[in-house]
mmCIF file of C-alpha atoms and ligand atoms in Angstrom:
data_model
loop_
_atom_site.group_PDB
_atom_site.id
_atom_site.type_symbol
_atom_site.label_atom_id
_atom_site.label_comp_id
_atom_site.label_asym_id
_atom_site.label_seq_id
_atom_site.Cartn_x
_atom_site.Cartn_y
_atom_site.Cartn_z
ATOM 1 C CA MET A 1 -23.710 -9.334 0.652
ATOM 2 C CA ASN A 2 -25.607 -9.334 -2.352
ATOM 3 C CA GLN A 3 -26.666 -13.048 -2.475
ATOM 4 C CA SER A 4 -27.284 -12.738 -6.636
ATOM 5 C CA ILE A 5 -23.760 -11.959 -6.718
ATOM 6 C CA LYS A 6 -22.574 -14.793 -4.305
ATOM 7 C CA ALA A 7 -19.898 -17.667 -4.612
ATOM 8 C CA LYS A 8 -21.323 -21.175 -4.247
ATOM 9 C CA LYS A 9 -18.949 -24.050 -4.682
ATOM 10 C CA HIS A 10 -19.133 -25.975 -7.139
ATOM 11 C CA SER A 11 -22.302 -23.967 -8.475
ATOM 12 C CA GLY A 12 -21.881 -22.996 -12.573
ATOM 13 C CA LEU A 13 -18.261 -21.974 -11.444
ATOM 14 C CA ILE A 14 -16.874 -20.982 -14.532
ATOM 15 C CA LYS A 15 -19.386 -18.427 -14.557
ATOM 16 C CA TYR A 16 -18.173 -17.005 -10.840
ATOM 17 C CA LEU A 17 -15.700 -16.663 -12.572
ATOM 18 C CA PHE A 18 -15.862 -13.962 -14.109
ATOM 19 C CA PRO A 19 -19.435 -13.133 -14.375
ATOM 20 C CA TYR A 20 -19.244 -9.895 -16.533
ATOM 21 C CA GLN A 21 -16.963 -9.767 -18.758
ATOM 22 C CA LYS A 22 -16.159 -11.424 -22.455
ATOM 23 C CA LYS A 23 -12.291 -11.567 -21.748
ATOM 24 C CA LYS A 24 -10.316 -14.113 -19.543
ATOM 25 C CA ARG A 25 -7.327 -11.834 -18.268
ATOM 26 C CA ILE A 26 -4.065 -14.122 -16.805
ATOM 27 C CA ASN A 27 -2.320 -11.787 -15.341
ATOM 28 C CA LEU A 28 0.865 -13.154 -15.981
ATOM 29 C CA LEU A 29 4.151 -11.955 -14.156
ATOM 30 C CA PHE A 30 7.093 -14.085 -13.681
ATOM 31 C CA GLU A 31 9.867 -12.815 -14.005
ATOM 32 C CA GLN A 32 9.568 -9.043 -10.807
ATOM 33 C CA ARG A 33 12.802 -8.044 -11.014
ATOM 34 C CA CYS A 34 13.683 -4.817 -12.651
ATOM 35 C CA LEU A 35 16.070 -2.565 -13.497
ATOM 36 C CA PHE A 36 14.070 1.019 -12.726
ATOM 37 C CA LYS A 37 13.805 3.000 -9.691
ATOM 38 C CA CYS A 38 11.472 4.486 -9.915
ATOM 39 C CA LYS A 39 10.098 6.720 -7.063
ATOM 40 C CA HIS A 40 5.946 5.569 -7.373
ATOM 41 C CA CYS A 41 7.196 2.090 -7.496
ATOM 42 C CA HIS A 42 9.072 -0.041 -5.382
ATOM 43 C CA ILE A 43 8.997 -3.352 -7.454
ATOM 44 C CA TRP A 44 12.332 -3.732 -8.243
ATOM 45 C CA LYS A 45 13.029 -3.392 -4.255
ATOM 46 C CA LYS A 46 12.177 -6.522 -3.894
ATOM 47 C CA GLU A 47 14.662 -9.515 -3.555
ATOM 48 C CA ASP A 48 13.488 -12.297 -3.776
ATOM 49 C CA ASN A 49 11.398 -16.095 -5.259
ATOM 50 C CA PHE A 50 13.402 -15.106 -8.384
ATOM 51 C CA ASN A 51 12.811 -17.880 -11.161
ATOM 52 C CA VAL A 52 11.195 -19.774 -8.780
ATOM 53 C CA VAL A 53 9.151 -21.833 -11.416
ATOM 54 C CA PRO A 54 10.659 -23.334 -14.192
ATOM 55 C CA LEU A 55 9.046 -22.858 -17.523
ATOM 56 C CA LYS A 56 7.325 -26.029 -17.854
ATOM 57 C CA ILE A 57 4.753 -25.929 -14.791
ATOM 58 C CA TRP A 58 4.624 -22.022 -16.551
ATOM 59 C CA LEU A 59 3.069 -23.615 -19.722
ATOM 60 C CA ASN A 60 1.265 -26.262 -18.157
ATOM 61 C CA PHE A 61 -0.605 -23.636 -16.415
ATOM 62 C CA LEU A 62 -1.586 -22.110 -19.976
ATOM 63 C CA ASP A 63 -2.740 -25.544 -21.252
ATOM 64 C CA ASP A 64 -4.579 -25.042 -17.582
ATOM 65 C CA VAL A 65 -6.069 -22.319 -18.690
ATOM 66 C CA LYS A 66 -7.131 -23.357 -21.749
ATOM 67 C CA ASN A 67 -9.365 -26.632 -21.191
ATOM 68 C CA LEU A 68 -10.910 -24.433 -18.478
ATOM 69 C CA PHE A 69 -12.147 -20.687 -20.378
ATOM 70 C CA LYS A 70 -11.825 -21.828 -24.052
ATOM 71 C CA LYS A 71 -11.887 -18.526 -25.889
ATOM 72 C CA ASN A 72 -11.755 -14.729 -25.294
ATOM 73 C CA ILE A 73 -8.338 -15.563 -23.230
ATOM 74 C CA GLU A 74 -6.255 -12.262 -22.783
ATOM 75 C CA ILE A 75 -1.991 -13.141 -21.419
ATOM 76 C CA ASN A 76 -0.943 -9.946 -19.902
ATOM 77 C CA LEU A 77 2.615 -9.835 -19.327
ATOM 78 C CA GLY A 78 4.386 -8.027 -16.998
ATOM 79 C CA GLY A 79 3.320 -5.339 -15.238
ATOM 80 C CA GLU A 80 5.513 -6.088 -11.891
ATOM 81 C CA GLY A 81 9.121 -6.491 -12.933
ATOM 82 C CA MET A 82 10.597 -6.192 -16.337
ATOM 83 C CA VAL A 83 9.597 -9.912 -18.109
ATOM 84 C CA LEU A 84 11.751 -9.224 -21.171
ATOM 85 C CA LEU A 85 14.650 -10.121 -18.390
ATOM 86 C CA ASP A 86 13.202 -13.890 -18.490
ATOM 87 C CA GLU A 87 14.045 -15.894 -21.229
ATOM 88 C CA LYS A 88 11.737 -17.794 -20.560
ATOM 89 C CA ILE A 89 9.818 -15.352 -22.240
ATOM 90 C CA PHE A 90 8.598 -15.764 -26.293
ATOM 91 C CA PRO A 91 8.160 -19.413 -25.411
ATOM 92 C CA ILE A 92 5.075 -17.864 -22.665
ATOM 93 C CA ILE A 93 4.217 -16.610 -26.263
ATOM 94 C CA SER A 94 4.432 -18.954 -28.484
ATOM 95 C CA LYS A 95 2.206 -21.313 -26.676
ATOM 96 C CA SER A 96 -0.083 -18.483 -26.047
ATOM 97 C CA LYS A 97 -0.340 -18.022 -29.468
ATOM 98 C CA ASN A 98 -0.702 -21.703 -29.772
ATOM 99 C CA LEU A 99 -3.964 -21.485 -27.974
ATOM 100 C CA GLY A 100 -5.470 -18.304 -29.387
ATOM 101 C CA PHE A 101 -4.860 -16.675 -26.669
ATOM 102 C CA TYR A 102 -4.165 -12.239 -27.225
ATOM 103 C CA ILE A 103 -1.254 -11.238 -25.854
ATOM 104 C CA LEU A 104 -0.700 -7.859 -24.188
ATOM 105 C CA LEU A 105 2.701 -7.316 -23.033
ATOM 106 C CA ASN A 106 3.427 -4.774 -20.549
ATOM 107 C CA SER A 107 6.653 -2.980 -20.575
ATOM 108 C CA ASN A 108 9.095 0.082 -19.503
ATOM 109 C CA GLY A 109 10.557 0.216 -23.501
ATOM 110 C CA TYR A 110 14.264 -0.487 -22.223
ATOM 111 C CA LEU A 111 15.205 -3.499 -23.361
ATOM 112 C CA ILE A 112 12.650 -3.579 -27.174
ATOM 113 C CA ASN A 113 15.230 -3.315 -29.829
ATOM 114 C CA LYS A 114 15.058 -2.837 -33.183
ATOM 115 C CA LEU A 115 15.639 -7.254 -32.426
ATOM 116 C CA ILE A 116 13.560 -7.504 -30.190
ATOM 117 C CA LEU A 117 10.934 -5.520 -31.567
ATOM 118 C CA ASN A 118 10.480 -7.879 -34.755
ATOM 119 C CA LYS A 119 10.859 -10.439 -32.691
ATOM 120 C CA LEU A 120 7.942 -10.151 -30.286
ATOM 121 C CA LEU A 121 5.224 -8.976 -32.840
ATOM 122 C CA GLU A 122 6.659 -12.059 -35.552
ATOM 123 C CA SER A 123 6.249 -15.024 -31.600
ATOM 124 C CA GLY A 124 2.273 -13.471 -31.831
ATOM 125 C CA VAL A 125 1.988 -10.143 -29.669
ATOM 126 C CA ASP A 126 -0.698 -8.265 -30.234
ATOM 127 C CA LYS A 127 -0.306 -5.019 -27.908
ATOM 128 C CA ILE A 128 2.515 -3.200 -26.661
ATOM 129 C CA SER A 129 1.510 -0.912 -23.362
ATOM 130 C CA ILE A 130 4.920 0.681 -22.798
ATOM 131 C CA SER A 131 4.428 3.400 -19.231
ATOM 132 C CA LEU A 132 5.150 7.001 -20.489
ATOM 133 C CA ASP A 133 5.104 9.230 -17.902
ATOM 134 C CA PHE A 134 6.928 12.532 -19.062
ATOM 135 C CA LEU A 135 7.320 14.133 -21.997
ATOM 136 C CA SER A 136 10.272 15.612 -21.451
ATOM 137 C CA GLY A 137 12.961 12.947 -21.139
ATOM 138 C CA ASN A 138 15.271 14.751 -18.005
ATOM 139 C CA LYS A 139 12.113 14.217 -15.718
ATOM 140 C CA HIS A 140 11.347 10.603 -17.176
ATOM 141 C CA ASP A 141 14.369 9.633 -17.104
ATOM 142 C CA LYS A 142 15.571 11.330 -13.012
ATOM 143 C CA GLN A 143 11.147 9.260 -12.286
ATOM 144 C CA LYS A 144 12.789 6.246 -13.370
ATOM 145 C CA GLY A 145 15.891 6.177 -12.056
ATOM 146 C CA ILE A 146 18.414 5.444 -15.493
ATOM 147 C CA ASP A 147 19.506 7.297 -17.521
ATOM 148 C CA GLY A 148 18.669 7.617 -21.464
ATOM 149 C CA CYS A 149 15.588 5.393 -20.837
ATOM 150 C CA PHE A 150 14.099 7.803 -22.531
ATOM 151 C CA ASN A 151 15.840 8.010 -25.221
ATOM 152 C CA HIS A 152 14.477 4.109 -25.360
ATOM 153 C CA ILE A 153 11.289 5.133 -26.136
ATOM 154 C CA ILE A 154 12.107 7.132 -28.995
ATOM 155 C CA ASN A 155 13.598 4.512 -30.776
ATOM 156 C CA LEU A 156 11.353 2.649 -30.060
ATOM 157 C CA ILE A 157 8.538 4.842 -32.000
ATOM 158 C CA LYS A 158 10.777 5.185 -34.821
ATOM 159 C CA ASN A 159 10.933 1.238 -35.314
ATOM 160 C CA ILE A 160 7.271 0.762 -34.750
ATOM 161 C CA GLU A 161 7.209 3.091 -36.761
ATOM 162 C CA THR A 162 9.656 2.535 -40.130
ATOM 163 C CA ILE A 163 7.760 -1.259 -39.925
ATOM 164 C CA ASN A 164 4.621 -0.464 -39.834
ATOM 165 C CA GLN A 165 3.073 -1.767 -37.113
ATOM 166 C CA LYS A 166 1.656 1.418 -34.530
ATOM 167 C CA SER A 167 -1.253 -0.033 -34.251
ATOM 168 C CA LYS A 168 0.571 -2.469 -32.168
ATOM 169 C CA LEU A 169 1.985 0.629 -29.883
ATOM 170 C CA PHE A 170 0.240 2.507 -26.991
ATOM 171 C CA PHE A 171 1.278 3.920 -23.703
ATOM 172 C CA ASN A 172 0.326 4.064 -20.953
ATOM 173 C CA CYS A 173 0.718 7.127 -17.906
ATOM 174 C CA VAL A 174 -0.011 7.203 -14.298
ATOM 175 C CA ILE A 175 -0.995 11.392 -13.533
ATOM 176 C CA MET A 176 0.438 11.942 -10.096
ATOM 177 C CA LYS A 177 1.614 15.460 -8.583
ATOM 178 C CA GLN A 178 5.144 15.610 -11.076
ATOM 179 C CA ASN A 179 3.288 14.858 -14.270
ATOM 180 C CA LEU A 180 0.571 17.050 -13.694
ATOM 181 C CA GLU A 181 1.315 20.455 -16.052
ATOM 182 C CA GLU A 182 3.152 17.339 -18.489
ATOM 183 C CA ILE A 183 -0.240 15.456 -18.897
ATOM 184 C CA ILE A 184 -1.896 17.519 -21.634
ATOM 185 C CA PRO A 185 1.347 18.379 -23.686
ATOM 186 C CA LEU A 186 2.109 14.992 -23.867
ATOM 187 C CA THR A 187 -1.279 13.534 -24.971
ATOM 188 C CA LYS A 188 -1.233 15.885 -26.973
ATOM 189 C CA TRP A 189 2.392 14.300 -28.072
ATOM 190 C CA ILE A 190 1.553 11.002 -28.841
ATOM 191 C CA ASN A 191 -1.911 11.121 -30.286
ATOM 192 C CA SER A 192 0.214 13.816 -33.181
ATOM 193 C CA LEU A 193 2.518 10.687 -33.666
ATOM 194 C CA GLY A 194 -0.525 8.688 -34.101
ATOM 195 C CA PHE A 195 -0.777 6.463 -30.895
ATOM 196 C CA THR A 196 -3.157 6.419 -28.222
ATOM 197 C CA ILE A 197 -2.300 6.816 -24.367
ATOM 198 C CA GLY A 198 -4.086 6.178 -21.369
ATOM 199 C CA PHE A 199 -4.391 7.078 -17.965
ATOM 200 C CA GLN A 200 -4.170 5.326 -13.931
ATOM 201 C CA ALA A 201 -4.364 7.394 -11.375
ATOM 202 C CA ILE A 202 -1.151 7.370 -8.567
ATOM 203 C CA ALA A 203 -1.998 4.561 -6.150
ATOM 204 C CA GLN A 204 0.260 4.013 -3.576
ATOM 205 C CA PRO A 205 3.711 2.119 -5.524
ATOM 206 C CA PHE A 206 4.256 -1.315 -5.575
ATOM 207 C CA ASN A 207 5.750 -3.689 -3.291
ATOM 208 C CA SER A 208 5.494 -0.945 -0.512
ATOM 209 C CA PRO A 209 3.857 -2.009 3.232
ATOM 210 C CA ASP A 210 0.581 -1.236 3.061
ATOM 211 C CA GLU A 211 -0.447 1.363 5.035
ATOM 212 C CA GLN A 212 -3.611 3.760 5.887
ATOM 213 C CA ASN A 213 -3.390 7.141 4.395
ATOM 214 C CA TRP A 214 0.049 6.506 2.380
ATOM 215 C CA PHE A 215 -0.929 9.623 0.510
ATOM 216 C CA ASN A 216 -0.264 11.808 4.129
ATOM 217 C CA LYS A 217 3.430 10.265 4.691
ATOM 218 C CA ASP A 218 5.886 12.130 4.018
ATOM 219 C CA LYS A 219 7.733 9.479 2.254
ATOM 220 C CA PHE A 220 5.063 9.323 -0.996
ATOM 221 C CA LYS A 221 2.781 13.256 -0.857
ATOM 222 C CA PHE A 222 5.347 14.214 -3.088
ATOM 223 C CA LEU A 223 3.621 12.073 -5.131
ATOM 224 C CA TRP A 224 0.326 12.946 -4.777
ATOM 225 C CA PRO A 225 -1.292 15.914 -6.891
ATOM 226 C CA GLY A 226 -4.590 15.457 -3.962
ATOM 227 C CA ASN A 227 -7.081 18.257 -4.175
ATOM 228 C CA ASP A 228 -5.980 20.763 -5.573
ATOM 229 C CA LEU A 229 -7.815 23.047 -8.633
ATOM 230 C CA ARG A 230 -4.729 22.471 -10.953
ATOM 231 C CA THR A 231 -5.568 19.034 -10.181
ATOM 232 C CA TYR A 232 -9.252 19.035 -11.862
ATOM 233 C CA GLU A 233 -8.782 21.548 -14.194
ATOM 234 C CA ILE A 234 -6.068 19.196 -15.568
ATOM 235 C CA ILE A 235 -7.979 16.884 -15.522
ATOM 236 C CA ASP A 236 -10.696 18.595 -17.298
ATOM 237 C CA LYS A 237 -8.874 19.376 -20.237
ATOM 238 C CA LEU A 238 -8.728 15.363 -20.844
ATOM 239 C CA ILE A 239 -11.996 14.503 -20.447
ATOM 240 C CA THR A 240 -12.405 17.522 -22.894
ATOM 241 C CA LEU A 241 -9.774 16.213 -25.030
ATOM 242 C CA LYS A 242 -11.000 12.949 -25.602
ATOM 243 C CA LYS A 243 -15.204 14.544 -26.742
ATOM 244 C CA LYS A 244 -13.002 16.300 -29.284
ATOM 245 C CA GLY A 245 -12.513 12.845 -30.799
ATOM 246 C CA HIS A 246 -8.082 12.352 -29.776
ATOM 247 C CA LYS A 247 -7.618 8.942 -28.510
ATOM 248 C CA ILE A 248 -7.483 8.551 -25.294
ATOM 249 C CA GLY A 249 -7.826 4.850 -23.442
ATOM 250 C CA ASN A 250 -9.909 5.655 -20.248
ATOM 251 C CA ASP A 251 -13.782 6.215 -20.498
ATOM 252 C CA ILE A 252 -15.148 9.452 -18.911
ATOM 253 C CA SER A 253 -16.524 8.409 -16.473
ATOM 254 C CA GLN A 254 -13.125 7.002 -14.934
ATOM 255 C CA LEU A 255 -11.684 10.094 -15.866
ATOM 256 C CA GLU A 256 -13.975 12.306 -13.963
ATOM 257 C CA SER A 257 -13.635 9.487 -11.358
ATOM 258 C CA TYR A 258 -10.223 10.250 -10.223
ATOM 259 C CA LYS A 259 -11.301 13.982 -9.789
ATOM 260 C CA PHE A 260 -13.369 12.120 -7.017
ATOM 261 C CA TYR A 261 -10.461 9.896 -5.105
ATOM 262 C CA PHE A 262 -7.738 13.036 -5.799
ATOM 263 C CA LYS A 263 -10.936 14.237 -3.362
ATOM 264 C CA LYS A 264 -11.850 11.939 -1.075
ATOM 265 C CA PRO A 265 -8.652 8.773 -1.367
ATOM 266 C CA ASN A 266 -10.218 6.831 1.161
ATOM 267 C CA ILE A 267 -14.402 6.593 0.003
ATOM 268 C CA ARG A 268 -15.098 4.144 -2.408
ATOM 269 C CA LEU A 269 -15.800 4.804 -6.057
ATOM 270 C CA LEU A 270 -17.977 1.038 -7.035
ATOM 271 C CA ASP A 271 -20.697 -0.603 -4.826
ATOM 272 C CA ARG A 272 -18.301 -3.543 -5.647
ATOM 273 C CA CYS A 273 -14.429 -4.900 -6.209
ATOM 274 C CA ASN A 274 -15.033 -5.010 -10.325
ATOM 275 C CA VAL A 275 -13.197 -8.144 -9.799
ATOM 276 C CA ASP A 276 -14.332 -9.087 -12.988
ATOM 277 C CA GLU A 277 -11.900 -6.672 -14.815
ATOM 278 C CA VAL A 278 -8.727 -7.246 -13.019
ATOM 279 C CA GLY A 279 -8.759 -11.410 -13.756
ATOM 280 C CA PHE A 280 -5.887 -13.725 -12.100
ATOM 281 C CA HIS A 281 -2.199 -13.166 -11.020
ATOM 282 C CA ILE A 282 0.047 -15.447 -11.177
ATOM 283 C CA TYR A 283 3.638 -14.101 -9.527
ATOM 284 C CA ALA A 284 7.759 -15.440 -9.680
ATOM 285 C CA ASP A 285 6.995 -17.091 -7.596
ATOM 286 C CA GLY A 286 3.367 -19.199 -8.242
ATOM 287 C CA ILE A 287 1.458 -17.582 -6.302
ATOM 288 C CA VAL A 288 -2.140 -17.953 -7.421
ATOM 289 C CA LYS A 289 -4.261 -14.051 -6.407
ATOM 290 C CA ARG A 290 -7.305 -12.733 -7.229
ATOM 291 C CA CYS A 291 -7.289 -9.726 -5.538
ATOM 292 C CA GLN A 292 -3.718 -9.419 -5.995
ATOM 293 C CA PHE A 293 -3.794 -7.058 -2.326
ATOM 294 C CA LYS A 294 -4.476 -10.335 -0.069
ATOM 295 C CA TYR A 295 -5.625 -13.628 -0.292
ATOM 296 C CA SER A 296 -3.378 -16.122 -1.526
ATOM 297 C CA LEU A 297 -5.086 -19.227 -3.633
ATOM 298 C CA GLY A 298 -2.411 -21.944 -3.769
ATOM 299 C CA THR A 299 0.733 -22.146 -6.063
ATOM 300 C CA ILE A 300 1.147 -23.380 -9.143
ATOM 301 C CA LYS A 301 3.785 -25.341 -8.572
ATOM 302 C CA ASP A 302 1.537 -27.354 -6.574
ATOM 303 C CA ASN A 303 -1.767 -27.625 -7.668
ATOM 304 C CA LYS A 304 -3.414 -27.057 -11.109
ATOM 305 C CA PHE A 305 -5.026 -24.153 -11.230
ATOM 306 C CA GLY A 306 -8.295 -25.926 -11.880
ATOM 307 C CA GLU A 307 -8.236 -27.355 -8.801
ATOM 308 C CA LEU A 308 -7.590 -24.378 -6.955
ATOM 309 C CA LEU A 309 -10.743 -23.108 -7.950
ATOM 310 C CA LYS A 310 -12.207 -25.600 -6.923
ATOM 311 C CA SER A 311 -10.449 -24.925 -3.212
ATOM 312 C CA ASN A 312 -12.782 -23.930 -0.292
ATOM 313 C CA GLU A 313 -10.448 -21.448 -0.439
ATOM 314 C CA TYR A 314 -11.089 -19.979 -3.802
ATOM 315 C CA ILE A 315 -14.586 -19.897 -2.732
ATOM 316 C CA THR A 316 -14.036 -17.449 0.564
ATOM 317 C CA THR A 317 -11.726 -15.667 -1.478
ATOM 318 C CA LEU A 318 -14.293 -15.008 -3.918
ATOM 319 C CA ASN A 319 -17.256 -13.636 -1.766
ATOM 320 C CA SER A 320 -14.981 -11.546 0.683
ATOM 321 C CA MET A 321 -13.445 -9.995 -2.258
ATOM 322 C CA TYR A 322 -17.557 -9.114 -3.835
ATOM 323 C CA SER A 323 -17.917 -7.586 -0.059
ATOM 324 C CA CYS A 324 -14.396 -5.918 0.105
ATOM 325 C CA SER A 325 -15.212 -2.303 1.455
ATOM 326 C CA GLU A 326 -11.493 -1.311 1.013
ATOM 327 C CA ASN A 327 -11.737 1.424 -1.848
ATOM 328 C CA CYS A 328 -8.254 0.288 -3.375
ATOM 329 C CA MET A 329 -5.650 1.026 -6.724
ATOM 330 C CA GLN A 330 -7.552 -1.660 -8.417
ATOM 331 C CA MET A 331 -11.163 0.110 -7.840
ATOM 332 C CA VAL A 332 -9.932 3.587 -9.084
ATOM 333 C CA ASN A 333 -7.720 2.147 -12.206
ATOM 334 C CA CYS A 334 -9.399 -0.745 -13.445
ATOM 335 C CA SER A 335 -11.258 -0.133 -16.574
ATOM 336 C CA PHE A 336 -13.995 0.266 -15.295
ATOM 337 C CA LYS A 337 -17.765 0.294 -16.501
ATOM 338 C CA ASN A 338 -20.133 0.681 -14.354
ATOM 339 C CA LYS A 339 -20.001 3.912 -13.272
ATOM 340 C CA PRO A 340 -19.108 5.133 -10.355
ATOM 341 C CA LYS A 341 -21.632 5.852 -7.940
ATOM 342 C CA ILE A 342 -20.510 8.969 -6.887
ATOM 343 C CA TYR A 343 -21.900 10.127 -9.107
HETATM 344 S S1 SF4 B 401 6.874 0.844 -12.501
HETATM 345 FE FE1 SF4 B 401 8.029 -0.742 -13.956
HETATM 346 S S2 SF4 B 401 9.975 -0.276 -14.274
HETATM 347 FE FE2 SF4 B 401 9.791 1.067 -12.751
HETATM 348 S S3 SF4 B 401 9.773 0.017 -10.659
HETATM 349 FE FE3 SF4 B 401 7.868 -0.512 -11.534
HETATM 350 S S4 SF4 B 401 7.771 -2.233 -12.549
HETATM 351 FE FE4 SF4 B 401 9.911 -0.984 -12.569
HETATM 352 S S1 SF4 B 402 -8.443 -5.351 -1.780
HETATM 353 FE FE1 SF4 B 402 -10.673 -5.104 -2.082
HETATM 354 S S2 SF4 B 402 -11.299 -3.820 -3.786
HETATM 355 FE FE2 SF4 B 402 -8.999 -4.037 -4.150
HETATM 356 S S3 SF4 B 402 -8.762 -5.519 -4.821
HETATM 357 FE FE3 SF4 B 402 -8.614 -6.654 -3.761
HETATM 358 S S4 SF4 B 402 -10.561 -7.476 -3.282
HETATM 359 FE FE4 SF4 B 402 -11.120 -5.984 -4.740
#
């Protein structure tokens, strides 16, 4: 392990929490139920741990975050489940706003009608990220398992245009086998509407048991674009569009890294886990994780956040992350600024 980044107990702890970035990202996953049945994400199969942490604890947690990190704090709402299903969302947004946090909401757009959109923006949401994987409404609905969900996104676009708040919305697309041919037309369409689109590479579906070579398994390989010339052509076209000024959220180095990932998914792209980009994940049952795949630090139900960060478990976790040799989705899909070592 590189000794210069090895964490030590109580030794300038905060600088080890977010060693290389200004923004301190806290991912609040207080609601993990989902009405959709996406083919590339199995969060909707979760059956437990719903709504077990009372609102008061979440609000106290936000105070702890403020006391610990002071400024440049980003609250990331949702991403693994539909947080809009939970009535805690508005008190959490209001509290976050009062504490001066930047607030990002991740959504599939299904529950954001005109009324909710206005309420979200009035409460202080800074950005809304909408997942959109297809230009064709039928294909989008089929992938998400819900009839008509594409039309909800179209209505959301109309509503945000009506209130002249287009800068608050952006789109997120997962590159996978089914949508390869839609990537370029989708990018052009979103840009023609004046929005930005960002891309992630397909990874093993959330809430599916960790499996080596998941992309080769019969149950998942329909998602995997793999080592196919067409995959690289599409990504190269995206890079060309980006160079021409299209609004694409990813750095070119990240788009390049997707090609390598699809070619050799088991080879690491970065020298070390980009933990500084990952932030903290707090799940519906109150469990706190730095790495979302391993290493629970404890729960905000039983501990103050600051106590968890002073524990031996935390220091051990951080050091394990620095020396982790996996090439997990976080390595590929986090918005890394380091140039991948492969190139
Ligand atoms: S991708 Fe989003 S909408 Fe689809 S199942 Fe997962 S959490 Fe639900
Ligand atoms: S599995 Fe390893 S590389 Fe992925 S987030 Fe966890 S520590 Fe980082």
